[in-house]
C-alpha positions as a Python dict, from the first residue, in 0.01 Angstrom:
ca = {
    (1, 'M'): (0, 0, 0),
    (2, 'T'): (-153, 16, 348),
    (3, 'T'): (-81, -355, 404),
    (4, 'N'): (287, -304, 324),
    (5, 'T'): (301, 2, 552),
    (6, 'N'): (135, -193, 835),
    (7, 'A'): (367, -490, 782),
    (8, 'T'): (669, -259, 786),
    (9, 'A'): (548, -87, 1102),
    (10, 'A'): (489, -424, 1273),
    (11, 'T'): (838, -538, 1175),
    (12, 'D'): (987, -210, 1303),
    (13, 'I'): (804, -249, 1635),
    (14, 'T'): (911, -612, 1670),
    (15, 'T'): (1271, -520, 1589),
    (16, 'G'): (1257, -227, 1832),
    (17, 'I'): (1119, -445, 2112),
    (18, 'A'): (1389, -706, 2055),
    (19, 'A'): (1662, -439, 2057),
    (20, 'A'): (1525, -278, 2374),
    (21, 'E'): (1503, -614, 2550),
    (22, 'A'): (1859, -704, 2445),
    (23, 'A'): (1988, -370, 2580),
    (24, 'R'): (1806, -405, 2913),
    (25, 'T'): (2053, -408, 3201),
    (26, 'R'): (1830, -425, 3509),
    (27, 'L'): (1767, -734, 3715),
    (28, 'D'): (1504, -992, 3638),
    (29, 'F'): (1283, -950, 3945),
    (30, 'A'): (1106, -1285, 3902),
    (31, 'K'): (1438, -1471, 3903),
    (32, 'S'): (1610, -1256, 4166),
    (33, 'A'): (1322, -1251, 4419),
    (34, 'P'): (1107, -1553, 4329),
    (35, 'K'): (925, -1575, 4665),
    (36, 'V'): (830, -1207, 4652),
    (37, 'F'): (730, -1237, 4286),
    (38, 'R'): (505, -1535, 4365),
    (39, 'A'): (354, -1344, 4659),
    (40, 'I'): (262, -1055, 4429),
    (41, 'I'): (109, -1303, 4184),
    (42, 'G'): (-95, -1442, 4475),
    (43, 'L'): (-209, -1094, 4577),
    (44, 'D'): (-307, -1018, 4219),
    (45, 'A'): (-504, -1342, 4182),
    (46, 'A'): (-680, -1298, 4517),
    (47, 'A'): (-763, -934, 4441),
    (48, 'R'): (-930, -1003, 4107),
    (49, 'A'): (-1129, -1305, 4231),
    (50, 'G'): (-1499, -1242, 4183),
    (51, 'L'): (-1458, -905, 4007),
    (52, 'D'): (-1594, -837, 3661),
    (53, 'P'): (-1300, -896, 3422),
    (54, 'A'): (-1379, -575, 3230),
    (55, 'L'): (-1364, -375, 3554),
    (56, 'V'): (-1033, -543, 3644),
    (57, 'E'): (-876, -432, 3317),
    (58, 'L'): (-1015, -77, 3340),
    (59, 'I'): (-862, -38, 3686),
    (60, 'Q'): (-529, -180, 3574),
    (61, 'I'): (-521, 37, 3263),
    (62, 'R'): (-599, 357, 3453),
    (63, 'A'): (-338, 296, 3723),
    (64, 'S'): (-82, 211, 3454),
    (65, 'H'): (-163, 540, 3276),
    (66, 'L'): (-113, 736, 3596),
    (67, 'N'): (212, 558, 3679),
    (68, 'H'): (341, 593, 3321),
    (69, 'C'): (398, 219, 3306),
    (70, 'A'): (409, 137, 2935),
    (71, 'Y'): (483, -231, 3002),
    (72, 'C'): (167, -283, 3210),
    (73, 'L'): (-43, -54, 2991),
    (74, 'H'): (46, -257, 2682),
    (75, 'M'): (-24, -584, 2863),
    (76, 'H'): (-359, -481, 3009),
    (77, 'T'): (-496, -312, 2698),
    (78, 'N'): (-418, -633, 2510),
    (79, 'D'): (-584, -839, 2784),
    (80, 'A'): (-889, -611, 2769),
    (81, 'R'): (-914, -653, 2392),
    (82, 'K'): (-890, -1032, 2425),
    (83, 'A'): (-1172, -1015, 2682),
    (84, 'G'): (-1390, -826, 2431),
    (85, 'E'): (-1338, -467, 2546),
    (86, 'S'): (-1413, -209, 2276),
    (87, 'E'): (-1147, 16, 2127),
    (88, 'D'): (-1369, 316, 2200),
    (89, 'R'): (-1371, 246, 2572),
    (90, 'L'): (-1000, 169, 2579),
    (91, 'H'): (-924, 503, 2417),
    (92, 'M'): (-1144, 685, 2669),
    (93, 'V'): (-1003, 540, 2992),
    (94, 'A'): (-740, 815, 3026),
    (95, 'V'): (-1007, 1084, 2986),
    (96, 'W'): (-1299, 903, 3145),
    (97, 'R'): (-1423, 1213, 3331),
    (98, 'E'): (-1482, 1387, 2997),
    (99, 'A'): (-1636, 1071, 2849),
    (100, 'R'): (-1848, 942, 3136),
    (101, 'H'): (-2113, 808, 2898),
    (102, 'F'): (-1867, 533, 2797),
    (103, 'F'): (-1860, 398, 3153),
    (104, 'T'): (-2119, 282, 3405),
    (105, 'P'): (-2153, 468, 3735),
    (106, 'K'): (-1987, 170, 3905),
    (107, 'E'): (-1691, 183, 3664),
    (108, 'Q'): (-1664, 560, 3715),
    (109, 'A'): (-1649, 511, 4091),
    (110, 'A'): (-1378, 247, 4048),
    (111, 'L'): (-1177, 472, 3816),
    (112, 'A'): (-1201, 765, 4060),
    (113, 'L'): (-1091, 541, 4346),
    (114, 'T'): (-806, 406, 4134),
    (115, 'E'): (-686, 760, 4071),
    (116, 'A'): (-710, 860, 4437),
    (117, 'V'): (-528, 553, 4566),
    (118, 'T'): (-265, 561, 4292),
    (119, 'L'): (-198, 932, 4350),
    (120, 'V'): (-242, 907, 4728),
    (121, 'A'): (55, 1137, 4795),
    (122, 'D'): (-130, 1419, 4617),
    (123, 'G'): (-397, 1452, 4884),
    (124, 'G'): (-500, 1116, 5017),
    (125, 'V'): (-823, 944, 4924),
    (126, 'P'): (-1098, 1209, 4945),
    (127, 'D'): (-1402, 1115, 5151),
    (128, 'A'): (-1631, 1189, 4855),
    (129, 'V'): (-1441, 949, 4628),
    (130, 'Y'): (-1445, 676, 4890),
    (131, 'A'): (-1813, 734, 4967),
    (132, 'E'): (-1908, 706, 4599),
    (133, 'A'): (-1717, 379, 4566),
    (134, 'A'): (-1872, 248, 4888),
    (135, 'A'): (-2217, 334, 4751),
    (136, 'R'): (-2152, 142, 4427),
    (137, 'F'): (-1983, -170, 4568),
    (138, 'E'): (-2075, -411, 4843),
    (139, 'E'): (-1815, -409, 5122),
    (140, 'E'): (-1642, -731, 5010),
    (141, 'E'): (-1632, -618, 4648),
    (142, 'L'): (-1494, -279, 4751),
    (143, 'A'): (-1218, -459, 4942),
    (144, 'Q'): (-1142, -657, 4623),
    (145, 'V'): (-1129, -336, 4418),
    (146, 'L'): (-893, -174, 4670),
    (147, 'S'): (-677, -486, 4669),
    (148, 'L'): (-661, -483, 4291),
    (149, 'I'): (-558, -115, 4292),
    (150, 'L'): (-281, -200, 4539),
    (151, 'A'): (-171, -497, 4327),
    (152, 'I'): (-149, -307, 3998),
    (153, 'N'): (39, -24, 4167),
    (154, 'T'): (287, -282, 4295),
    (155, 'W'): (321, -437, 3948),
    (156, 'N'): (369, -91, 3793),
    (157, 'R'): (649, -14, 4036),
    (158, 'V'): (819, -349, 3977),
    (159, 'A'): (801, -300, 3599),
    (160, 'L'): (928, 58, 3615),
    (161, 'A'): (1207, -14, 3865),
    (162, 'T'): (1334, -310, 3664),
    (163, 'G'): (1302, -148, 3322),
    (164, 'K'): (1043, -386, 3174),
    (165, 'I'): (999, -333, 2801),
    (166, 'A'): (653, -254, 2660),
    (167, 'G'): (556, -516, 2405),
    (168, 'T'): (705, -805, 2599),
    (169, 'D'): (501, -1019, 2835),
    (170, 'E'): (677, -1255, 3072),
    (171, 'R'): (352, -1444, 3128),
    (172, 'T'): (405, -1600, 2785),
    (173, 'A'): (778, -1658, 2834),
}
């Protein structure tokens, strides 16, 4: 019975995604601004270069939570799973402060910095948050982390502004 229920749910989700995508009326950013789109791809690739792939996904997931970007959240949780991330850790990213034991001190510093930079209008980037990140990362790696936070925030805003549909992934299109 569970298999039939799961199959029905998967069909319902697939049908819902297709219907949402068909009803989408906003522009296709990649087609409408291809040079800008490629520049963001370049920023993203440069930002993640040399960073631990698990850390990359944690940062992208947390920023996507904060920005309420279902499209990016779906994409990056799937990417994290494919890279071997555990379901337990994925479920704890949104509440990492209450579940610190799931994350290394370095990951905690990156998550705190992600929150501060993503929510910068709420009070800037506190000196204590920056200092903790600077203590955990070498200068070049910290610059990469900051760049990645900037890149995912840009992607979140593109996805939200253009009405991207969670469950689709243009990288496979």
